[in-house]
CSV table of C-alpha atoms in Angstrom, one decimal:
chain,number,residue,atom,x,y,z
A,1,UNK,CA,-20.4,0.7,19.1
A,2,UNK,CA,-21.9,3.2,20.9
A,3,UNK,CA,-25.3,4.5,20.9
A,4,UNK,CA,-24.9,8.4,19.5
A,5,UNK,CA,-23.3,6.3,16.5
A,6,UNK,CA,-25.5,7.7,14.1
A,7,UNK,CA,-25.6,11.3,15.5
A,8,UNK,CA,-26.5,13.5,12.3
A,9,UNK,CA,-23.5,15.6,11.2
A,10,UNK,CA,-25.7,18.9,12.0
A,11,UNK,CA,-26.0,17.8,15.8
A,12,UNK,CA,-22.4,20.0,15.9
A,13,UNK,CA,-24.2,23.4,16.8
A,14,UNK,CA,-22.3,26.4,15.8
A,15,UNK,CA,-20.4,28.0,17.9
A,16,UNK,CA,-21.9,30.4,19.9
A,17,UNK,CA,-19.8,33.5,20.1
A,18,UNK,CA,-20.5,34.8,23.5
A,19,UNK,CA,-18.8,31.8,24.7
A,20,UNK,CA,-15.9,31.9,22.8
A,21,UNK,CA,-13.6,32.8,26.0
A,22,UNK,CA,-15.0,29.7,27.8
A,23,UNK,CA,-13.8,27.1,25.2
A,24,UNK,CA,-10.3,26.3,25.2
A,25,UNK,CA,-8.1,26.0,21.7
A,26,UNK,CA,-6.9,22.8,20.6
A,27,UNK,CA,-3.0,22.3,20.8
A,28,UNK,CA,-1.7,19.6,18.1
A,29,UNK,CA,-0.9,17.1,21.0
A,30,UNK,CA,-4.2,16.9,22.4
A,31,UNK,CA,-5.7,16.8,18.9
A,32,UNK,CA,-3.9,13.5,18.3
A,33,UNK,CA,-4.7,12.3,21.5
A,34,UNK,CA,-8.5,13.0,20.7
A,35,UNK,CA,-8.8,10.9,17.1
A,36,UNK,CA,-6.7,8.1,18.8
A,37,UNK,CA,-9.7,8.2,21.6
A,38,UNK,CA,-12.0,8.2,18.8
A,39,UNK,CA,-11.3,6.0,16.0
A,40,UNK,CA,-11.3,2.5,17.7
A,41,UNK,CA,-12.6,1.7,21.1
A,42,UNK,CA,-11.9,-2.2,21.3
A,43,UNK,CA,-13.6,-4.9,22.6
A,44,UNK,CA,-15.2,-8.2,21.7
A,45,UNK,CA,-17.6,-7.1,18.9
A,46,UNK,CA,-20.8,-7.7,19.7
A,47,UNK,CA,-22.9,-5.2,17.8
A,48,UNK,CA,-24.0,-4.4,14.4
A,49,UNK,CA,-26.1,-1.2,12.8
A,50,UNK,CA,-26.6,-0.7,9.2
A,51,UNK,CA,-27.4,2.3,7.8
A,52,UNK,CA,-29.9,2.3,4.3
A,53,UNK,CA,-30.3,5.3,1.7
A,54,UNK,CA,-33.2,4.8,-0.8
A,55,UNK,CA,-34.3,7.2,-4.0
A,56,UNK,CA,-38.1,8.4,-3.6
A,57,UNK,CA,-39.7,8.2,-7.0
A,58,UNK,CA,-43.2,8.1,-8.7
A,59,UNK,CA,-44.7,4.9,-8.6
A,60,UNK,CA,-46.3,5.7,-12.4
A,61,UNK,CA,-43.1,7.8,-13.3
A,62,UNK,CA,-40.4,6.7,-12.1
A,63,UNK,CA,-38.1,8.6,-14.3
A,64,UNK,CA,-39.9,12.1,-13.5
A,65,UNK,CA,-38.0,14.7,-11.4
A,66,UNK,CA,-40.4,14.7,-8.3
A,67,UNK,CA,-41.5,18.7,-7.2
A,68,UNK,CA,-39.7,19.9,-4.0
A,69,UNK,CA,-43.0,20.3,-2.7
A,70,UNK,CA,-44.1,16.5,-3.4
A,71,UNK,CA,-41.0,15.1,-2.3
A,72,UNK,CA,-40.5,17.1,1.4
A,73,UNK,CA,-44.3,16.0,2.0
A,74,UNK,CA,-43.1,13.0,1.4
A,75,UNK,CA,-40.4,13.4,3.8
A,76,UNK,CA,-42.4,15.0,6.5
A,77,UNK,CA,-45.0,11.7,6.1
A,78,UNK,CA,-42.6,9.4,6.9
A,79,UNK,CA,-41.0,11.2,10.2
A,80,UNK,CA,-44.5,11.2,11.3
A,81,UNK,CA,-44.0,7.7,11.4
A,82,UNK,CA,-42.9,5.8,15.0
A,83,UNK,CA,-40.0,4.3,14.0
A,84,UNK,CA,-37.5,2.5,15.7
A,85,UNK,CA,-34.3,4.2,13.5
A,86,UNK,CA,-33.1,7.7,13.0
A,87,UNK,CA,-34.7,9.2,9.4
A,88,UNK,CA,-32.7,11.7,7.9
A,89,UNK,CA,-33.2,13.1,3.9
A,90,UNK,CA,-29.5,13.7,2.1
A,91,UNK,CA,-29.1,16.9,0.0
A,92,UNK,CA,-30.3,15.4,-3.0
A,93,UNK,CA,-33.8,14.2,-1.2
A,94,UNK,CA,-32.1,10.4,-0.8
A,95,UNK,CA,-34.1,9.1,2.3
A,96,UNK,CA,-31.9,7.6,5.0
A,97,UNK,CA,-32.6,4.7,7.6
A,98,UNK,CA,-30.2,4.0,10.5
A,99,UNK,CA,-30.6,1.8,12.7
A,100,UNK,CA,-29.9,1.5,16.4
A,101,UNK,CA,-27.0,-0.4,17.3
A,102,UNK,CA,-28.0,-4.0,17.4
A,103,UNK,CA,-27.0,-6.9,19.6
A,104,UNK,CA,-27.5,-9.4,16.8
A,105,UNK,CA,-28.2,-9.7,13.1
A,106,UNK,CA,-31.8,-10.3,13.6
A,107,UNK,CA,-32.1,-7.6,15.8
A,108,UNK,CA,-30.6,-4.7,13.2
A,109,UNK,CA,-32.9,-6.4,10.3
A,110,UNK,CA,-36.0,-6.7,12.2
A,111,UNK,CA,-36.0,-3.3,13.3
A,112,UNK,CA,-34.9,-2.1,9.6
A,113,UNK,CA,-37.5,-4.3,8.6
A,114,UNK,CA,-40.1,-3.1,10.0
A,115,UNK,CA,-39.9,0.6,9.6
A,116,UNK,CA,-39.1,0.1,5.4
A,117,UNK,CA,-42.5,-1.4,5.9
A,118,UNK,CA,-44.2,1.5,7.4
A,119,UNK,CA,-42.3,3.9,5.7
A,120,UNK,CA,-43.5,2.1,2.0
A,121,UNK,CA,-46.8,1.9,3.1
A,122,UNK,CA,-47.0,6.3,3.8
A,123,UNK,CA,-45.2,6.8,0.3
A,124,UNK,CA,-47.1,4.5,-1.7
A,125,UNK,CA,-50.3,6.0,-0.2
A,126,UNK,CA,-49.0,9.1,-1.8
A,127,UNK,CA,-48.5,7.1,-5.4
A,128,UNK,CA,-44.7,6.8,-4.3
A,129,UNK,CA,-41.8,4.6,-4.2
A,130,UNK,CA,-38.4,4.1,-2.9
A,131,UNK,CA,-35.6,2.8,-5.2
A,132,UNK,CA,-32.1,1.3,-4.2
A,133,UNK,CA,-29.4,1.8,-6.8
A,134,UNK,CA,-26.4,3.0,-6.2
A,135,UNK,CA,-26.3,5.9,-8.7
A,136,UNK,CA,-29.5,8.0,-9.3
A,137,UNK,CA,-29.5,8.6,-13.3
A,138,UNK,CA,-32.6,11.2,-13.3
A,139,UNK,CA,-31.0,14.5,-14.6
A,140,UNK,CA,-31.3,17.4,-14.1
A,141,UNK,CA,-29.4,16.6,-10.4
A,142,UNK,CA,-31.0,19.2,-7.8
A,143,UNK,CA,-30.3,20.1,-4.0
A,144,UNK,CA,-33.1,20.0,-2.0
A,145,UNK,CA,-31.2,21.0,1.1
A,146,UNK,CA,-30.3,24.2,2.1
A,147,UNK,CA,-28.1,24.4,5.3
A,148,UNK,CA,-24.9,25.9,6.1
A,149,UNK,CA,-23.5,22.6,6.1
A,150,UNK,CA,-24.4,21.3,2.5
A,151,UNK,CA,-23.9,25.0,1.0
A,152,UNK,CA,-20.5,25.3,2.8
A,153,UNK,CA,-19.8,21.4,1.4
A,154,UNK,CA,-20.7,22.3,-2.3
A,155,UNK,CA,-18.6,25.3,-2.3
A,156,UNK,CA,-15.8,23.2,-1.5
A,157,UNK,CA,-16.6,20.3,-3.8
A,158,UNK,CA,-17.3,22.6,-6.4
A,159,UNK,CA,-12.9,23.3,-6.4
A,160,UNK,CA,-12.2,20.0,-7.6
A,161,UNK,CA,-15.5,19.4,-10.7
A,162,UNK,CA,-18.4,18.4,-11.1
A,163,UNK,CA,-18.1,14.9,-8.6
A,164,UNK,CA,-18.9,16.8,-5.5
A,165,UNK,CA,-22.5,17.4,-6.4
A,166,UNK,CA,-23.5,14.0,-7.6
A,167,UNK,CA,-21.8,12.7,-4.5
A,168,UNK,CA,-24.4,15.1,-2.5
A,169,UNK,CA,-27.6,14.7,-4.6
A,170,UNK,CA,-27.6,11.4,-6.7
A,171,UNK,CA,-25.8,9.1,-4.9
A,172,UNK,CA,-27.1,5.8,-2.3
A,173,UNK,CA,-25.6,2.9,-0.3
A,174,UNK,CA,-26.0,0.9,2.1
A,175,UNK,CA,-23.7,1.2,4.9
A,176,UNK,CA,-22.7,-1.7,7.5
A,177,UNK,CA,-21.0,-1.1,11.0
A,178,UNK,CA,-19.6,-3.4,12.8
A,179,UNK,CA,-17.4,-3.3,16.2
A,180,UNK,CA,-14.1,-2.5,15.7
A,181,UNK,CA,-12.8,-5.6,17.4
A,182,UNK,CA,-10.2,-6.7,20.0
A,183,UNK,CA,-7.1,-4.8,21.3
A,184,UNK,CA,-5.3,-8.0,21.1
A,185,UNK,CA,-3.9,-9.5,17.6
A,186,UNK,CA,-6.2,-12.6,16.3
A,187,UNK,CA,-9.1,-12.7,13.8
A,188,UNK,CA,-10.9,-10.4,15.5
A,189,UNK,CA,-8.2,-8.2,16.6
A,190,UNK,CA,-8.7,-4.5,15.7
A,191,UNK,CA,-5.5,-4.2,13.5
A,192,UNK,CA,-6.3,-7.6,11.6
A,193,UNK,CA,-10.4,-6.3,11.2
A,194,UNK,CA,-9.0,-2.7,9.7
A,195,UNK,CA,-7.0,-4.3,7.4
A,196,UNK,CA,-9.3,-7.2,5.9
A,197,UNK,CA,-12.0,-4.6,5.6
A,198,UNK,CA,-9.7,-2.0,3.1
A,199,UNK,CA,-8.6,-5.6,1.1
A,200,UNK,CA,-12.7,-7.2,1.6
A,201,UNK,CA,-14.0,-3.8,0.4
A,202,UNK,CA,-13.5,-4.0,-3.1
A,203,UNK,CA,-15.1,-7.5,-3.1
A,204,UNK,CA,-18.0,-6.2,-1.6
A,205,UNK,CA,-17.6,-2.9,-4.6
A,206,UNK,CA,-17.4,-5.8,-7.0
A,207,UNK,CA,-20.1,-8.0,-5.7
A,208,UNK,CA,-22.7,-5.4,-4.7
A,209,UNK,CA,-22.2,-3.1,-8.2
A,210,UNK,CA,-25.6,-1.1,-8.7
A,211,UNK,CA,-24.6,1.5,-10.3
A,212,UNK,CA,-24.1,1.1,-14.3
A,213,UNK,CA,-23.0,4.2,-16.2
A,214,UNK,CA,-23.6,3.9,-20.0
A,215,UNK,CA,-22.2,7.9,-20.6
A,216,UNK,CA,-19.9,10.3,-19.0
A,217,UNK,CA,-17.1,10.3,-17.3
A,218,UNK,CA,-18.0,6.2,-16.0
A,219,UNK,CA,-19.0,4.6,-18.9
A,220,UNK,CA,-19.2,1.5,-18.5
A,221,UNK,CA,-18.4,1.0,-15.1
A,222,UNK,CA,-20.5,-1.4,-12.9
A,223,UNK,CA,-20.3,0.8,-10.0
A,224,UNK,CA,-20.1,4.5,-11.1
A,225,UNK,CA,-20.9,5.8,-7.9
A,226,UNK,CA,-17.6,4.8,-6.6
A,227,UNK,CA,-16.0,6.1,-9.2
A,228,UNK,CA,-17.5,9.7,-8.1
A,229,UNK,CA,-16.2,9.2,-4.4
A,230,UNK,CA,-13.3,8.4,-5.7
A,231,UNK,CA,-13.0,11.9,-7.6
A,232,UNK,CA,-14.8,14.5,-4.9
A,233,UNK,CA,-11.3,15.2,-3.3
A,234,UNK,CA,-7.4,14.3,-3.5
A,235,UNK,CA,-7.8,13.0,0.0
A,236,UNK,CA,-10.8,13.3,1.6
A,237,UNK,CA,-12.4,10.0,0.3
A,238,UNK,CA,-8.9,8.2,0.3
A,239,UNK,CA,-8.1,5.4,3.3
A,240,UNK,CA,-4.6,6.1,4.8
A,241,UNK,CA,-1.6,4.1,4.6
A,242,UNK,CA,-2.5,0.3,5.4
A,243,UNK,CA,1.7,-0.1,6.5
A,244,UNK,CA,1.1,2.1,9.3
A,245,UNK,CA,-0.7,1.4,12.7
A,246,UNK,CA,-4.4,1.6,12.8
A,247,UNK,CA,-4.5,4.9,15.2
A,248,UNK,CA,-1.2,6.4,13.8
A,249,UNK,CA,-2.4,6.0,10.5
A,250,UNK,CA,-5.9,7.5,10.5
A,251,UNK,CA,-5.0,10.6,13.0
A,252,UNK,CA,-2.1,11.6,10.6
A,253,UNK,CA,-4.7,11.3,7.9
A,254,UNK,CA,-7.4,13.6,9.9
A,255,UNK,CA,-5.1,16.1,11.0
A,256,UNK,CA,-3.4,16.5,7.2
A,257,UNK,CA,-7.0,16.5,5.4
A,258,UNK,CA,-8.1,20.0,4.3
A,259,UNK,CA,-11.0,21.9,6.4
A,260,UNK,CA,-14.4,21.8,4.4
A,261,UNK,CA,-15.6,24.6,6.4
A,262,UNK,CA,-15.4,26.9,10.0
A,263,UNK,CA,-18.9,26.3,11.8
A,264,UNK,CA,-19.7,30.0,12.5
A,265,UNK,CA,-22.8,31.5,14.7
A,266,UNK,CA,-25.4,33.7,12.8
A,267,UNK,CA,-27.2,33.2,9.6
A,268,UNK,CA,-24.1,34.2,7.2
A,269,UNK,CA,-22.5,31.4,5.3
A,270,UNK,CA,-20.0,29.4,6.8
A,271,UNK,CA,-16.2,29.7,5.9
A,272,UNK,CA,-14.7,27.5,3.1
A,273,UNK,CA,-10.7,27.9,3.5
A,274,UNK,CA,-8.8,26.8,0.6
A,275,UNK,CA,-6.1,24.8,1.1
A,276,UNK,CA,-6.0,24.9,5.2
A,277,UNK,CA,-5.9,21.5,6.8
A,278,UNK,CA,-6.7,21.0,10.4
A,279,UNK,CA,-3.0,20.7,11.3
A,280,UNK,CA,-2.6,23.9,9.7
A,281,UNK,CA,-5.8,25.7,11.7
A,282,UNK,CA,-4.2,24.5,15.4
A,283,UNK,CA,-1.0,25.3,14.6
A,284,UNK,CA,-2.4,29.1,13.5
A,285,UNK,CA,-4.1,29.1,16.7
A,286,UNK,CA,-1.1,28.4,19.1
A,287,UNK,CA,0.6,31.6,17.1
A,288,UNK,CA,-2.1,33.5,17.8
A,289,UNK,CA,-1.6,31.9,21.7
A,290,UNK,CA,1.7,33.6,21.6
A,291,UNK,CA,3.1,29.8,21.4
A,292,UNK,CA,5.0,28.2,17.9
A,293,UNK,CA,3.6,27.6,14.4
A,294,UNK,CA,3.4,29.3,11.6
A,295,UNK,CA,0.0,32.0,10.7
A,296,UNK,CA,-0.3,32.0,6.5
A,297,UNK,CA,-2.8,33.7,4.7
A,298,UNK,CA,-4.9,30.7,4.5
A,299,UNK,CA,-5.3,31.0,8.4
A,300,UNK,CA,-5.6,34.7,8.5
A,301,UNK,CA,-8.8,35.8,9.9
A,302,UNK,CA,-10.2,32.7,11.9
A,303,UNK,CA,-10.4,31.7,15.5
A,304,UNK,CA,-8.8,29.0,16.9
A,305,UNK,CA,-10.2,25.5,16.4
A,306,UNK,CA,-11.5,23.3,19.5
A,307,UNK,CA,-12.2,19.8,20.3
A,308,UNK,CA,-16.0,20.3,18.9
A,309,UNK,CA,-14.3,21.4,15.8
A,310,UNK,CA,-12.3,18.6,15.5
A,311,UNK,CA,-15.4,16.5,16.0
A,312,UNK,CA,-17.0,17.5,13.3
A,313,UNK,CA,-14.0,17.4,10.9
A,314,UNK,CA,-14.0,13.7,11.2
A,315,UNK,CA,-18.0,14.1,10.2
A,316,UNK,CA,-16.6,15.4,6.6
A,317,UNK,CA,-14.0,13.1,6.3
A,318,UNK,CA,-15.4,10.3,3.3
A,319,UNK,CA,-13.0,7.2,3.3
A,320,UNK,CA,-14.5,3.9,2.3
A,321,UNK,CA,-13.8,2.6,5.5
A,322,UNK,CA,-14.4,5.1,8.7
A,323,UNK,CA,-13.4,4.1,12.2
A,324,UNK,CA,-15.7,6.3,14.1
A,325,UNK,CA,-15.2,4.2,17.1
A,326,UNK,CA,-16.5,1.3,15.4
A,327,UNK,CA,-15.9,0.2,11.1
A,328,UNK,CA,-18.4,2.0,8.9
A,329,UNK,CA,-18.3,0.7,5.6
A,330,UNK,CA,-19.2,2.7,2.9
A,331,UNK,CA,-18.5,1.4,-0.1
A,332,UNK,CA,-21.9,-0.9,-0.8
A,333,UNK,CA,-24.3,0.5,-3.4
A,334,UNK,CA,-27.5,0.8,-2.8
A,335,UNK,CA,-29.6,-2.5,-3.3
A,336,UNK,CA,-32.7,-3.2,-5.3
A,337,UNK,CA,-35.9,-4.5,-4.2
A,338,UNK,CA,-37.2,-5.1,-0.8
A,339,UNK,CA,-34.7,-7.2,0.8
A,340,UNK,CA,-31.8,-6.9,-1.7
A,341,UNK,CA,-30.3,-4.3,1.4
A,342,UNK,CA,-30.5,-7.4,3.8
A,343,UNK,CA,-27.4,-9.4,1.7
A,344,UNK,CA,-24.5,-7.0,2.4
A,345,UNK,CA,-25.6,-6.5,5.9
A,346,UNK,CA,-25.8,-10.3,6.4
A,347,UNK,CA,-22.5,-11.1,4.9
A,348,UNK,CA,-20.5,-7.9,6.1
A,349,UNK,CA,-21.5,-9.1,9.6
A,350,UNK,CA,-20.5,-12.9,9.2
A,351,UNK,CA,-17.4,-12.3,7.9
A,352,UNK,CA,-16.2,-9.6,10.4
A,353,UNK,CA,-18.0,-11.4,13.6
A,354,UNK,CA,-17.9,-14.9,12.7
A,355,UNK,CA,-14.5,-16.2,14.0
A,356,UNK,CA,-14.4,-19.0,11.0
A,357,UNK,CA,-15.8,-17.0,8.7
A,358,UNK,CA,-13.6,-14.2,9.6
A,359,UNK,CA,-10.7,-16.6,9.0
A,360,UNK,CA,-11.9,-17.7,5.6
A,361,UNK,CA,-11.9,-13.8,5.1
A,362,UNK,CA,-8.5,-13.2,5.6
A,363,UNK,CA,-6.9,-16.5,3.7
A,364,UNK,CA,-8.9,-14.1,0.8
A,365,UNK,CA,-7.5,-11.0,1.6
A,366,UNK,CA,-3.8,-12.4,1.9
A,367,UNK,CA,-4.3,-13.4,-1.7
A,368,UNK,CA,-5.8,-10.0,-2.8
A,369,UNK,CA,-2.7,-8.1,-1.2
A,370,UNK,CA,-0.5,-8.0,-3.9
A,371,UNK,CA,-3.6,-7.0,-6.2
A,372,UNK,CA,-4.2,-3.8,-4.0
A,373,UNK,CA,-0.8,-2.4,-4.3
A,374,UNK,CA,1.0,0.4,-2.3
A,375,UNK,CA,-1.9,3.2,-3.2
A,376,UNK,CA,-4.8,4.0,-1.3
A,377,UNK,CA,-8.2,3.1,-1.7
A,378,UNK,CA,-10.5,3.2,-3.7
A,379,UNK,CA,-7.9,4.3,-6.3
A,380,UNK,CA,-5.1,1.2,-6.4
A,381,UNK,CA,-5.9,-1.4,-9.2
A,382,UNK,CA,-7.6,-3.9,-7.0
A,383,UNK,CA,-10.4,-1.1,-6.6
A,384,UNK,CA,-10.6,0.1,-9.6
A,385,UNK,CA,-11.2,-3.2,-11.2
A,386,UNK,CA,-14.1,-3.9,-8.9
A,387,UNK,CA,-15.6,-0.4,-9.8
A,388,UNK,CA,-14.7,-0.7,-13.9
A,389,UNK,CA,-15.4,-4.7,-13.7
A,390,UNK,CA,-17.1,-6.4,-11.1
A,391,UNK,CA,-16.9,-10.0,-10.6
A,392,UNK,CA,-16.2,-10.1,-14.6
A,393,UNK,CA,-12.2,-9.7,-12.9
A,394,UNK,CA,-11.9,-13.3,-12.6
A,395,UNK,CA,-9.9,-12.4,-9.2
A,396,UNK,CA,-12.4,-10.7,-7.6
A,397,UNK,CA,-14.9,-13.2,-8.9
A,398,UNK,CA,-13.1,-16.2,-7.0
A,399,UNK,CA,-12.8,-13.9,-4.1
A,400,UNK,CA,-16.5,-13.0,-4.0
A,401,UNK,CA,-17.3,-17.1,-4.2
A,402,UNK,CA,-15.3,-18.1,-1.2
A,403,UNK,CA,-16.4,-15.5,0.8
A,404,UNK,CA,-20.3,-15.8,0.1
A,405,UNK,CA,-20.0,-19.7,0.7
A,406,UNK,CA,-18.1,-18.7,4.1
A,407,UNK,CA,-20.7,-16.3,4.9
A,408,UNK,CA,-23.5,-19.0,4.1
A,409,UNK,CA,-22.5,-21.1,6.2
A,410,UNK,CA,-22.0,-18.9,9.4
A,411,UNK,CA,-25.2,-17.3,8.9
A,412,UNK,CA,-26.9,-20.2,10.9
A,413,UNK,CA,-24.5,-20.1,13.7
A,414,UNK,CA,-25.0,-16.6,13.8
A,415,UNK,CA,-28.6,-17.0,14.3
A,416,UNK,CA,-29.8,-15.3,11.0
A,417,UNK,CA,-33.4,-15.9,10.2
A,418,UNK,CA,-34.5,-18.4,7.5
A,419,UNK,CA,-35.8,-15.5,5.4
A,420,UNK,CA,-32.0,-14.0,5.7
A,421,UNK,CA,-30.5,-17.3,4.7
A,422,UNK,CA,-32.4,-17.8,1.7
A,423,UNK,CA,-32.6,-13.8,0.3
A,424,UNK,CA,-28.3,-14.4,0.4
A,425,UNK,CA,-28.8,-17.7,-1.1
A,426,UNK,CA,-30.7,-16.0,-3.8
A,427,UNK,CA,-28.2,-13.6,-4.6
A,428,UNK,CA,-25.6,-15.6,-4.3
A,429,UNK,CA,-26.9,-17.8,-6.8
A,430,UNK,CA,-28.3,-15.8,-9.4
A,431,UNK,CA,-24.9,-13.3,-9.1
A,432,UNK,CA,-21.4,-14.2,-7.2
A,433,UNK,CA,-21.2,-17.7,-8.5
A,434,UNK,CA,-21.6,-16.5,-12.0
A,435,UNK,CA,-19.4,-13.6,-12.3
A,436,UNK,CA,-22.4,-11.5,-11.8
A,437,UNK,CA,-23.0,-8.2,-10.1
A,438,UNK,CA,-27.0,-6.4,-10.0
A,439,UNK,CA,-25.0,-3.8,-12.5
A,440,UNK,CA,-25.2,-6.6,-15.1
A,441,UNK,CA,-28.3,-7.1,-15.5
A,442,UNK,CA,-28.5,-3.7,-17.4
A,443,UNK,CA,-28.9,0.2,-16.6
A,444,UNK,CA,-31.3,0.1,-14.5
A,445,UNK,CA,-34.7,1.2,-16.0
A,446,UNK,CA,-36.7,4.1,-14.4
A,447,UNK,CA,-40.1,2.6,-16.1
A,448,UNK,CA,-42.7,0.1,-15.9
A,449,UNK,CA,-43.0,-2.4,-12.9
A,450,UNK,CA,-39.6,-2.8,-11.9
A,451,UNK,CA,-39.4,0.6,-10.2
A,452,UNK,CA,-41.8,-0.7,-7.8
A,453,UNK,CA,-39.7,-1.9,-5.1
């Protein structure tokens, strides 16, 4: 993967408008020709990068709504620090670690690792702590953020309910990347990888569940924060077609996916258009080119969109699987403790890279197809279940077994540390190979010691 992987969505400057004339428009040909160059650059996979988003709460009250003032000294403490990943803060004041692009397992841990240390040690000097769960239950939820980006995003969101802003300020995962595989057909072919991750995804939803709801809109779910991707946007956080190929596929999606928002220069708010998808913005520009299309009032008003524009389209697009060049999955809640994050990112990695593993993978999948049905996830039945269920769906349960033992026992030829071997032992004992997900052991309480992770 390469090494701008982790860019931060605001790294697309606005536009400046004095050099408007200098940029060409974007004609739908070349658009398509761009995603296909973007989505998944092939080759043997030999890299892996994790990204990790914690909670900061108060060591002696966890359960307190931290001061905006507390919390961005907090943030400004720990990007003081000389780490080796990129620090970012979400909207909600989630704190976000990702990684460099690593040549090995141990070499994306031990970097993660190590700056989770230093960053612990500034926040607990300041009486605080960071929390994984997937879901953060605090009310009221509040946007510490203010950019054109986030206010244009919660305008949007804001159409379809309420989902939009818990996405942006209470939600936390832990992400795992991982190459995107050969050109060539095989277990570690691209267009095998793509397809084992959408069917593998819900096991990991299932297995990795943090995020109990006991009211609203989720009760009862094991993982409610997937639920709430799941209801931001009637496409935006959908995968696209699995019967299609890879490229095909995902550029039709991107192109047919509604605009969250025209970057514009100057300190005004930036443009929310309702109902325009990209396809619909380039084709607008090539009437106002003099060439075909059709202009609607939808369009009316804005300039033509370019490459850069394109770019950052794909930054807003939310499925739980995003080929950015390499496979981002995003459908892991957050993980509790201080190495719980270290399981998914162990057994993502052995199943996708290990070529036995990765075998094991797919003899699961094959037996999940018929499960997943014709719908997209995360809203077909096999992904629901693992949202509503967990490994209590005695499907997923079996799935979540064979995969851990597989994973287990590439972890050693994959060179994983002792430590890493025994923290996935752990959890797969005292959760997969009883049914169990972290969800069960209970909402997760914001008192006493066992916010102090």
């Amino acid at each position: 993967m390469p090494q701008d992987a982790y860019a931060p969505h605001d790294a697309y400057a606005p536009p400046d408008p004095n050099a408007q004339g200098d940029t060409p428009a974007l004609g739908e040909t070349a658009a398509e020709d761009l995603v296909h160059g973007i989505c998944f650059k092939t080759g043997p996979p030999r890299t892996l990068g994790a990204e990790l988003e914690w909670l900061v709460l108060d060591a002696d009250r966890p359960g307190a709504i931290l001061p905006p003032d507390r919390l961005a000294a907090a943030h400004e403490a720990a990007r003081a620090l000389p780490l080796h990943s990129r620090l970012t803060i979400e909207p909600g004041g989630q704190l976000e670690l990702s990684s460099a692009p690593a040549p090995s397992l141990s070499g994306c841990v031990d970097g993660l690792q190590a700056d989770l240390t230093a960053v612990r040690a500034a926040l607990r000097s300041r009486g605080l702590v960071l929390r994984g769960t997937g879901r953060d239950p605090r009310r009221p939820l509040r946007r510490m953020l203010r950019s054109p980006r986030y206010d244009a995003m919660e305008t949007y969101f804001d159409r379809t309910g309420p989902a939009g802003r818990a996405m942006m300020r209470a939600s936390a995962s832990v992400q795992v990347c991982v190459d995107a595989g050969y050109e060539e057909p095989g277990p570690l072919g691209y267009g095998r990888r793509w397809r084992l991750a959408h069917l593998l995804g819900a096991v990991f939803v299932a297995a990795f569940a943090n995020s109990p709801a006991h009211e609203g809109p989720y009760a009862g779910w094991r993982c409610s924060r997937q639920g709430i991707w799941r209801d931001i946007d009637a496409r935006r956080a959908l995968a696209p077609p699995l019967d299609t190929a890879p490229r095909d596929g995902w550029t039709r999606h991107a192109l047919d996916t509604e605009v969250m928002c025209v970057r514009s220069a100057g300190e005004g708010p930036w443009p929310v258009p309702y109902g325009m998808t990209f396809r619909d913005w380039i084709r607008a520009g090539e009437v106002a080119a003099g060439g075909g299309g059709v202009r609607t009032p939808r369009t009316d008003g804005l300039r033509p969109p370019t490459a850069e524009d394109l770019e950052y389209h794909l930054t807003t697009l939310f499925p739980p699987v995003r080929p950015r060049g390499h496979l981002e999955f995003r459908m892991i809640d957050a993980q509790s403790g201080d190495d719980g994050w270290l399981v998914p990112v162990a057994v993502v990695h052995a199943l996708f890279d290990d070529p036995e593993a990765a075998e094991s993978a797919y003899r699961v999948a094959k037996a999940l197809a018929d499960t997943h049905g014709p719908r997209p996830s995360p809203r077909n039945p096999l992904w629901q279940s693992a949202a509503r269920h967990g490994l209590a769906d005695p499907e997923l349960r079996t799935a979540a077994a064979a995969c851990f033992r597989a994973a287990a026992e590439a972890l050693p030829r994959l060179g994983a540390s002792r430590h890493v071997q025994d923290v996935v032992g752990a959890f797969t004992e005292r959760f997969t190979l009883r049914g169990r997900c972290p969800a069960d052991d209970g909402y997760l309480q914001l008192t006493g010691t066992g916010a102090r992770s």
